[in-house]
XYZ file of N, CA, C and O in Angstrom:
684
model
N 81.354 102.534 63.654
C 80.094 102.183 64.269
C 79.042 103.162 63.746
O 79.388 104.324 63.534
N 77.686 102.745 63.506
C 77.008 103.454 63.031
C 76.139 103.949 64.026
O 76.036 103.471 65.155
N 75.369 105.144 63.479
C 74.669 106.305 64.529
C 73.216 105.497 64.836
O 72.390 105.944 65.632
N 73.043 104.324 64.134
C 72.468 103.379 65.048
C 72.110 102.484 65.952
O 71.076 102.142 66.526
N 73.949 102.003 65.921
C 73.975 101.633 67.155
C 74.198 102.296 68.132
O 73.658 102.082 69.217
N 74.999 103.175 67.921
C 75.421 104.096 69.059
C 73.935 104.483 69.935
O 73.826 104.533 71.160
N 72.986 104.703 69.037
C 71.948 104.917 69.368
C 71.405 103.980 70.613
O 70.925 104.356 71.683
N 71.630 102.671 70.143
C 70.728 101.394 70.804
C 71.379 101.433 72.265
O 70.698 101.013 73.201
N 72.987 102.038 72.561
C 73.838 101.793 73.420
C 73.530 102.935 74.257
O 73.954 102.727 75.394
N 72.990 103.999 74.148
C 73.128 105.157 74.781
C 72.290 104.638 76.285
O 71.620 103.686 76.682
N 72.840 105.984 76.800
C 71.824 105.451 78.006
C 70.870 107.185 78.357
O 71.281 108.270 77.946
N 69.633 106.986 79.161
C 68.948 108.327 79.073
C 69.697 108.892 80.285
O 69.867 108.340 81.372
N 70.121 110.134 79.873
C 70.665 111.396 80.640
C 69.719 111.699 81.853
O 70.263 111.721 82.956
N 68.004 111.998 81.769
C 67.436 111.911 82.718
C 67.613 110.976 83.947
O 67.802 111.367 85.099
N 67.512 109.509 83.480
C 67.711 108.497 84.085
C 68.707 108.595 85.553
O 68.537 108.245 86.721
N 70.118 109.452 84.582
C 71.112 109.228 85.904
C 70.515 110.367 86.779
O 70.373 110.486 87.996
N 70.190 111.235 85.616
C 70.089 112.621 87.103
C 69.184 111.788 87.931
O 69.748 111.321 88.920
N 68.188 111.539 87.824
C 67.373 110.885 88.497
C 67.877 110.062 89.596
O 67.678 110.392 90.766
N 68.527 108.991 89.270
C 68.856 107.953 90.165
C 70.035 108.561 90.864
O 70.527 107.914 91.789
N 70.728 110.123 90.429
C 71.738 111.001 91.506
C 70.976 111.787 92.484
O 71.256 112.082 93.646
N 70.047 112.035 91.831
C 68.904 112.711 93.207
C 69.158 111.945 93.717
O 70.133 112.136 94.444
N 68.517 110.506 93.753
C 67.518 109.191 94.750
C 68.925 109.220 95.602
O 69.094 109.707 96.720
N 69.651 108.723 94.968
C 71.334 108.595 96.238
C 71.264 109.848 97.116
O 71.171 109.722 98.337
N 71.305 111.031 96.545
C 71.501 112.447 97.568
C 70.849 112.457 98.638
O 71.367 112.837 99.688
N 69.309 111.945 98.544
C 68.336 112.163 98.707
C 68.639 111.056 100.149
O 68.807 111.443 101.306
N 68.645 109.769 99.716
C 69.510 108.641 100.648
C 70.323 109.090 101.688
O 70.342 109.042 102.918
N 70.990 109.544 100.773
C 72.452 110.452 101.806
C 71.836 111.188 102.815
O 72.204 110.825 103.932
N 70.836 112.309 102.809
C 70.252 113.405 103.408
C 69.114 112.598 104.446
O 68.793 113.236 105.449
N 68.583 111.429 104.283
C 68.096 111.125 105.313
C 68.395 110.179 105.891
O 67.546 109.590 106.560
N 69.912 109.659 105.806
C 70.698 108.968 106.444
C 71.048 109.587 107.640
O 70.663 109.411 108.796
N 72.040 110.519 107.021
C 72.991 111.727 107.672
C 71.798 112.075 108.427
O 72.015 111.959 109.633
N 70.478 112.505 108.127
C 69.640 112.915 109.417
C 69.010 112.240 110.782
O 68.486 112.584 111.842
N 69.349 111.219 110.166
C 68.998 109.642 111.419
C 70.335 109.739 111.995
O 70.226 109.260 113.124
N 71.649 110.143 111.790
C 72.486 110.239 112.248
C 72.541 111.356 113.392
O 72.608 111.271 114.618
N 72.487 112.452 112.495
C 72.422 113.633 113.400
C 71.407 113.691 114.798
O 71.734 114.207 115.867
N 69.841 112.897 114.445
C 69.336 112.731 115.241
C 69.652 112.048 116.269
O 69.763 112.689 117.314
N 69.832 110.948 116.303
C 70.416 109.905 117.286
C 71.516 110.187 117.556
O 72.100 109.136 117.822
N 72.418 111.339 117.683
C 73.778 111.725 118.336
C 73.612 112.928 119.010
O 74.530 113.305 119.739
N 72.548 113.636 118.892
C 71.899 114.650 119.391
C 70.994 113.664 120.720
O 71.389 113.846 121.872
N 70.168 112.962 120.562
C 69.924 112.310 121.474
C 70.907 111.618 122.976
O 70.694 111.756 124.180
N 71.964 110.894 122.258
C 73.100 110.854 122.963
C 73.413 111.825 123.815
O 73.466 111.879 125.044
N 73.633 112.661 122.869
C 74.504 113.997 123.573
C 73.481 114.406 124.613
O 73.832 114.399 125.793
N 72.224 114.768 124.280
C 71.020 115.201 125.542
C 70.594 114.467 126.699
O 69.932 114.888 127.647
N 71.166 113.046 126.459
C 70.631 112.212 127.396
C 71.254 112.114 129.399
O 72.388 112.398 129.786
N 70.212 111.692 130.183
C 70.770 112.165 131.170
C 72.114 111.269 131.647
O 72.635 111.392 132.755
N 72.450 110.599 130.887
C 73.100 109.523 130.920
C 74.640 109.947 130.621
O 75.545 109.202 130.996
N 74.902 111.094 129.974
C 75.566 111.401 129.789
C 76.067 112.402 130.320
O 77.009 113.091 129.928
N 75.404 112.499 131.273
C 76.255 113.646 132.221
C 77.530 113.243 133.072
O 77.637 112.197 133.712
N 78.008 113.750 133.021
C 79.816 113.118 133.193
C 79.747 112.856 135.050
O 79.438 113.733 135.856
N 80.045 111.725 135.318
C 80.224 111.747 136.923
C 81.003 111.970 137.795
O 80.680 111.910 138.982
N 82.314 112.303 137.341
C 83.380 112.876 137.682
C 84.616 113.483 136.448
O 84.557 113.262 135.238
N 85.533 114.165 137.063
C 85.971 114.934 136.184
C 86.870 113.892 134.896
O 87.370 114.434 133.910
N 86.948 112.389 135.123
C 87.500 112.083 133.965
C 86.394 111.291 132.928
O 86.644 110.779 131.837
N 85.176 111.360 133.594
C 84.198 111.174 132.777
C 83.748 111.828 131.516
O 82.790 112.565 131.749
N 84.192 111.815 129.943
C 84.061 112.847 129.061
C 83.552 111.751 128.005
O 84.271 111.618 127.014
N 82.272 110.854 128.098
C 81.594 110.532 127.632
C 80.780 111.263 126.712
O 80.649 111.109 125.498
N 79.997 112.491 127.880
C 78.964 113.259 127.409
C 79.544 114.330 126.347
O 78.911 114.836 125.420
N 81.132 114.601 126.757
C 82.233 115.635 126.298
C 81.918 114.922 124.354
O 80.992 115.371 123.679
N 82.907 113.800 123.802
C 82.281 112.481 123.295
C 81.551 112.757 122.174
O 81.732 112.982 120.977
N 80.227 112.620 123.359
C 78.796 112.495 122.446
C 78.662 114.011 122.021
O 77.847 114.056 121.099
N 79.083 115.126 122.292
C 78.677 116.486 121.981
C 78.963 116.254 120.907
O 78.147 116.185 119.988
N 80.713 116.010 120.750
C 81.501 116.437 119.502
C 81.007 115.428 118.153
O 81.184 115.570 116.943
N 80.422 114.526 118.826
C 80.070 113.638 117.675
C 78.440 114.368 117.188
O 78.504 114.572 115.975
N 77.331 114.717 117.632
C 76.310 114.904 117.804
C 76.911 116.580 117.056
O 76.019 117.090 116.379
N 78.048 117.305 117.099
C 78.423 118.489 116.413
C 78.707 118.342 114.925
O 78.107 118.999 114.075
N 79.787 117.319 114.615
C 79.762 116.608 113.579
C 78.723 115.779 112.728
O 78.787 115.843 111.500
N 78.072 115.250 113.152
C 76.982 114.813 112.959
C 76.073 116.300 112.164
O 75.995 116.194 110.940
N 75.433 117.583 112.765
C 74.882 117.968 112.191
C 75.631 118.546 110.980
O 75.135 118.641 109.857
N 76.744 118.882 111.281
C 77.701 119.802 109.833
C 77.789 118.608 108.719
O 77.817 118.894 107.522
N 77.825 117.453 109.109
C 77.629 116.233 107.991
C 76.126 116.300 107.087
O 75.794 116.055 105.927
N 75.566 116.696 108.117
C 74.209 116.892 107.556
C 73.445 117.960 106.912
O 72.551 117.890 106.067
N 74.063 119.105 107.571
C 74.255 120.336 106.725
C 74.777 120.403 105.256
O 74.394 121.040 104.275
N 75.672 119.618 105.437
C 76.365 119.662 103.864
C 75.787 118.351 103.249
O 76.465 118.155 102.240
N 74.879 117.380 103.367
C 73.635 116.874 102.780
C 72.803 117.533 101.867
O 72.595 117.398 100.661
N 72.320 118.378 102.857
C 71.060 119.091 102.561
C 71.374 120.037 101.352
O 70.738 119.928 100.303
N 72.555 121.143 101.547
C 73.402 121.348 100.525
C 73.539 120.975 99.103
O 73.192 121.549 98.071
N 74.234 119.680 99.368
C 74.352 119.365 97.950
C 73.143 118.727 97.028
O 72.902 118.606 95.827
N 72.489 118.368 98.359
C 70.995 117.606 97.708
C 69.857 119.237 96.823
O 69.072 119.165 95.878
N 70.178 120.207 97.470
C 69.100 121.399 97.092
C 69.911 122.088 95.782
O 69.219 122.593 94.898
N 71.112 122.102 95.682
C 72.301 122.352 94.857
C 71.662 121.245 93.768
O 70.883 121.819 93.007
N 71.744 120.291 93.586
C 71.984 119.092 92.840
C 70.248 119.127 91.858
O 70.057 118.728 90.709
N 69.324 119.688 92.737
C 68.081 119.878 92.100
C 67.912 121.082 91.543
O 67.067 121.201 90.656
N 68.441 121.839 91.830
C 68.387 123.216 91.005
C 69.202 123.068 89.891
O 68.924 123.706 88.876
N 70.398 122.149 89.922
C 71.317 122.237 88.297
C 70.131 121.318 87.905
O 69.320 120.623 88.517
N 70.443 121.686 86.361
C 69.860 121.003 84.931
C 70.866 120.679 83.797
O 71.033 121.545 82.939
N 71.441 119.701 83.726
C 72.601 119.675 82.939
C 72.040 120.082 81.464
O 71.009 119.563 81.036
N 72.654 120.879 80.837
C 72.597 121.056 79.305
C 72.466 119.631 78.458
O 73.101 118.619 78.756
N 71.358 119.748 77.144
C 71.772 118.488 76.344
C 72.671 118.747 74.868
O 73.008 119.626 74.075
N 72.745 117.717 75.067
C 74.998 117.800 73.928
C 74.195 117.272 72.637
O 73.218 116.549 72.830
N 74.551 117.587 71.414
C 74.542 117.170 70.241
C 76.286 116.406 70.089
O 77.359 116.326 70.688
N 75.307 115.806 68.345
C 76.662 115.065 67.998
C 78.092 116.298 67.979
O 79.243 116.026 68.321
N 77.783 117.145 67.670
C 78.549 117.893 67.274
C 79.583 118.824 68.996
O 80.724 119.282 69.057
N 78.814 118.759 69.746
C 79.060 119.501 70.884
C 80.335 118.919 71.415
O 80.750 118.008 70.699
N 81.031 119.164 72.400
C 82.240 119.367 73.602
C 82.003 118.619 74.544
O 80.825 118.266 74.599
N 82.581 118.277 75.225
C 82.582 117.537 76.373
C 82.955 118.581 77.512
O 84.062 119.117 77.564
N 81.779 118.856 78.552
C 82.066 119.711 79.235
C 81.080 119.300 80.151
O 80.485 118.241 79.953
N 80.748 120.239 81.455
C 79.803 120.247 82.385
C 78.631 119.691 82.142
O 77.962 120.273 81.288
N 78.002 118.406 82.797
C 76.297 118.028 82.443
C 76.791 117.130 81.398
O 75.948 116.300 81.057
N 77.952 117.056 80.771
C 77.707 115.630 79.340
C 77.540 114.186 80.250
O 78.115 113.869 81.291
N 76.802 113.644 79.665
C 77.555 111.967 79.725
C 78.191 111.262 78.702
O 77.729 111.051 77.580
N 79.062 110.976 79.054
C 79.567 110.143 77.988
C 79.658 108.952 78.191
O 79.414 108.351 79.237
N 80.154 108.389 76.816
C 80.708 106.959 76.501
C 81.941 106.945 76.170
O 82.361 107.954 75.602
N 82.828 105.877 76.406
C 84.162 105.519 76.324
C 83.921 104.026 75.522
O 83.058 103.161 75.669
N 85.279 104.154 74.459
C 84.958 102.997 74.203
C 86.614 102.275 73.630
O 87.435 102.763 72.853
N 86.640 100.879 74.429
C 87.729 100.287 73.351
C 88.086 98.987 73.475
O 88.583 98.297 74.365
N 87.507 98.733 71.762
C 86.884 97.703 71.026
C 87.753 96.504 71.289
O 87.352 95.349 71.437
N 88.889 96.892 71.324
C 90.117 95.632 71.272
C 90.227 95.202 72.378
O 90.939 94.213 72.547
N 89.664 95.714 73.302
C 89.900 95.196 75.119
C 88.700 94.767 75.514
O 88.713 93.835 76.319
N 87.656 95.190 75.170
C 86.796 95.136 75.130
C 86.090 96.081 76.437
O 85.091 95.700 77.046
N 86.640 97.059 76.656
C 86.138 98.030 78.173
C 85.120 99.472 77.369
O 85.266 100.207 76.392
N 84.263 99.319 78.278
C 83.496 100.356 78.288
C 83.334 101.070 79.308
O 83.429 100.608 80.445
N 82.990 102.654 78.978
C 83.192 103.667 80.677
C 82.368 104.204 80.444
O 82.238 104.418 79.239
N 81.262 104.787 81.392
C 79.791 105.755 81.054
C 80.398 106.603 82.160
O 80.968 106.207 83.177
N 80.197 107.677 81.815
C 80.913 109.046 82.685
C 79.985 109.959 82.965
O 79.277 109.811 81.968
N 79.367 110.957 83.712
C 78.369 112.118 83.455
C 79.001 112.955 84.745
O 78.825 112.816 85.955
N 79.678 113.733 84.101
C 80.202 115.408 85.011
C 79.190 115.909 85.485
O 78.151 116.173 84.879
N 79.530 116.142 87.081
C 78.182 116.632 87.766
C 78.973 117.552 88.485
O 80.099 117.213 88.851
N 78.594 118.505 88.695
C 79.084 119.484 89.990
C 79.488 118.834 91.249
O 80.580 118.992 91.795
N 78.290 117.909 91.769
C 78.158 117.705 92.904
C 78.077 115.781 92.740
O 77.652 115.232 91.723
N 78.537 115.096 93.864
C 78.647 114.028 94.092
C 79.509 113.302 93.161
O 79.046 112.384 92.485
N 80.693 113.645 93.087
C 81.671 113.031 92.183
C 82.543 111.734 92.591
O 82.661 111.615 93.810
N 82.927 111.131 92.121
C 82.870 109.499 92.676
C 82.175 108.594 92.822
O 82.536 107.443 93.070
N 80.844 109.075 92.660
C 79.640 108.169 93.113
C 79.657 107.412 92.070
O 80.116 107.900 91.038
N 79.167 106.032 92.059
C 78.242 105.296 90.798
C 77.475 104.487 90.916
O 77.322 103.696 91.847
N 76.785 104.633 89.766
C 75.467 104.256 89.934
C 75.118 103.082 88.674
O 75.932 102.945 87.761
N 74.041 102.387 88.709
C 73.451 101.727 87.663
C 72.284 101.780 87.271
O 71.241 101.905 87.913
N 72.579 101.626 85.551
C 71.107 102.336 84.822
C 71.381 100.983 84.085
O 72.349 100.625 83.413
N 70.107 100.284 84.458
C 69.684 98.969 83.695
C 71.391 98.015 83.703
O 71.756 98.012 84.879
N 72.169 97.468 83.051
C 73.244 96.877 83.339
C 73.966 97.794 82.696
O 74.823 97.473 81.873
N 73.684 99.066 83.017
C 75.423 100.237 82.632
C 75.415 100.581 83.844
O 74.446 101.030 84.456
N 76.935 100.311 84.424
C 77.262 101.233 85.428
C 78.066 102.728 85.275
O 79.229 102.557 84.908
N 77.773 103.861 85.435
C 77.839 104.988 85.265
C 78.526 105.551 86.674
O 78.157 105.466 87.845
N 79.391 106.006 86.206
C 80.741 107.105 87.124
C 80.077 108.443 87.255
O 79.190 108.354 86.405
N 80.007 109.191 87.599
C 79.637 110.037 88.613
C 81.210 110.932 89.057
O 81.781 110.774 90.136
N 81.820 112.114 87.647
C 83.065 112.536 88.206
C 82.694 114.486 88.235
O 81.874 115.348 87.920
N 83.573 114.322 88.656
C 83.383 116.367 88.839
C 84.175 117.083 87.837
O 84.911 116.503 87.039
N 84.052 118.045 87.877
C 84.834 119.141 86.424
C 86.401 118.843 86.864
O 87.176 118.853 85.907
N 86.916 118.615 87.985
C 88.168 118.983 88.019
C 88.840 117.687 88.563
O 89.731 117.751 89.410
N 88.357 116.426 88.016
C 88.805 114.920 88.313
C 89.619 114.765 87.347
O 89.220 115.284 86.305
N 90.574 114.270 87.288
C 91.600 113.996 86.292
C 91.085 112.709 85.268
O 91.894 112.082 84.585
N 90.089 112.513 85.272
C 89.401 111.825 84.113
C 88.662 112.767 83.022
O 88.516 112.547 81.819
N 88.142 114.134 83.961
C 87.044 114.513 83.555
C 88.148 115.868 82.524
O 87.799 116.443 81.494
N 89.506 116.025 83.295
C 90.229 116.538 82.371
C 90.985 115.958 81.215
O 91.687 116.605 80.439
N 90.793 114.822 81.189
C 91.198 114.500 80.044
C 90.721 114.451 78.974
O 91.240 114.571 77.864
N 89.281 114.195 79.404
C 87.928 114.208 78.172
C 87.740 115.677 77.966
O 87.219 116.135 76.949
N 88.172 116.391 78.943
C 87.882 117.573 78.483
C 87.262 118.487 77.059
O 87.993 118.325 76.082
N 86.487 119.072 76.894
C 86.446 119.852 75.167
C 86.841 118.562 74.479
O 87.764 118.830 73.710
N 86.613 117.611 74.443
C 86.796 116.267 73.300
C 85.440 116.297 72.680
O 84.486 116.840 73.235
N 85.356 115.610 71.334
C 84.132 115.531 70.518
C 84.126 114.314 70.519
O 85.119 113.686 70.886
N 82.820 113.620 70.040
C 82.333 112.339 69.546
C 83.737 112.146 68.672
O 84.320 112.940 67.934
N 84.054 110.752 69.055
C 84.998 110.099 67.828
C 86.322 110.717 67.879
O 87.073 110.685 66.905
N 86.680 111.367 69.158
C 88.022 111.791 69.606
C 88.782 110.539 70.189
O 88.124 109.500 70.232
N 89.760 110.513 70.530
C 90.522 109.674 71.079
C 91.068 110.591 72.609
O 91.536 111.724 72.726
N 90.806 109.684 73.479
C 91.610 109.701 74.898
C 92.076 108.671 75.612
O 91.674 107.521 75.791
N 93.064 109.333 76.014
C 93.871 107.751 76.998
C 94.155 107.622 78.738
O 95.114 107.938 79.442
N 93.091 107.126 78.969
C 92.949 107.024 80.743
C 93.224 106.175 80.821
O 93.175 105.284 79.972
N 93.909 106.116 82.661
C 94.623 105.206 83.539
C 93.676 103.678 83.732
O 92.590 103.712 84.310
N 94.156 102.587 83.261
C 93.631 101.253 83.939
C 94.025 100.597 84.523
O 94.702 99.792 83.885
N 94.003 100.403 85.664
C 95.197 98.852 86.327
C 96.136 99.889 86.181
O 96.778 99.417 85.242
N 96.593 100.796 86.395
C 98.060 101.693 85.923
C 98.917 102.090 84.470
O 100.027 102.557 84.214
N 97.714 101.614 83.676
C 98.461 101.946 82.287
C 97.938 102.684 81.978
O 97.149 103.123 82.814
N 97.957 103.394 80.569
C 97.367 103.803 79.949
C 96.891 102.978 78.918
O 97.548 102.083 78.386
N 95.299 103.413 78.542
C 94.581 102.403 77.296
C 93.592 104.026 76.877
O 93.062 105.025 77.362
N 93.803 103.495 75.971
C 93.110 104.223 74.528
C 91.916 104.173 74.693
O 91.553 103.185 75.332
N 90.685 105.244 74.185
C 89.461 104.973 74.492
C 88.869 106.053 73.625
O 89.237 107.222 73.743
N 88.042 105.711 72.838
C 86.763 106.710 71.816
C 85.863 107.121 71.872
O 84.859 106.463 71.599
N 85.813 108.303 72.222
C 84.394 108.936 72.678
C 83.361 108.201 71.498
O 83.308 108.340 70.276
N 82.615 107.404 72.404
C 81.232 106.860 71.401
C 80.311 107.963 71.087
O 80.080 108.459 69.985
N 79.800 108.280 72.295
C 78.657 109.198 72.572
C 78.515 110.171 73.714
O 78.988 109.990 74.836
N 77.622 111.517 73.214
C 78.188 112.548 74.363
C 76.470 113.019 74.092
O 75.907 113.238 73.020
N 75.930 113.071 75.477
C 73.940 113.050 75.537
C 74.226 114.432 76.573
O 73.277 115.039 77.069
């Protein structure tokens, strides 16, 4: 394949960080409509227990407790997630922290867009009709690509097999 198409196929690195904020960001004022409204619960006079097997209000604490530590660790990864800047990869570079990559294999016809993030691993997302994985340094995908170059060969799990796959491109 030539370094022109590869070109046409890539997808922009900004793009995902971007659209991994917007999710975090989602997340953090979800989790805070949460926390709020279970905190409410929990304060309400309604919930004061009316006899001793009444543990409604008991309940709503522990949820309204949970609730903020859910949200705590929101805020977290969302302020975390804006302070990293992933490095940009040449042809020549590694597959490591901040790459995205491409997977590719031709005979099956499957393609995989990958970008190692510290934070929010599992997630995925879509950039124009690529859907993009979202894995962490220590996902057993992200070790396999590990230190791989453009035009390496790796073989990850599909349906339970293994299939072959070529680093296209690493942004």
């Amino acid at each position: 394949m030539n370094s022109t198409t590869k070109q046409a196929k890539m997808i922009d690195k900004s793009q995902v960080y971007e659209e991994v904020l917007k999710v975090l960001a989602e997340r953090n004022n979800t989790a805070q409509l949460a926390a709020k409204q279970a905190y409410e619960a929990a304060t309400n006079s309604e919930s004061v227990a009316e006899n001793k097997y009444d543990t409604f209000g008991l309940e709503a604490s522990y949820l309204a407790h949970g609730q903020s530590q859910r949200l705590l660790e929101c805020q977290q990864e969302y302020l975390a997630f804006t302070k990293w800047q992933p490095d940009s990869f040449g042809s020549d570079d590694e597959i490591k922290l901040g790459a995205l990559v491409s997977l590719l294999n031709p005979d099956l016809g499957l393609e995989k867009h990958l970008f190692i993030a510290p934070i929010a691993g599992g997630l995925s997302i879509n950039i124009g009709d690529k859907k993009v994985l979202i894995i962490s340094p220590s996902s057993p995908v992200a070790r396999a690509i590990w230190h791989k170059s453009l035009d390496s060969e790796v073989e990850l799990p599909v349906s339970g097999q293994k299939v072959s796959f070529c680093v296209e491109y690493i942004a």
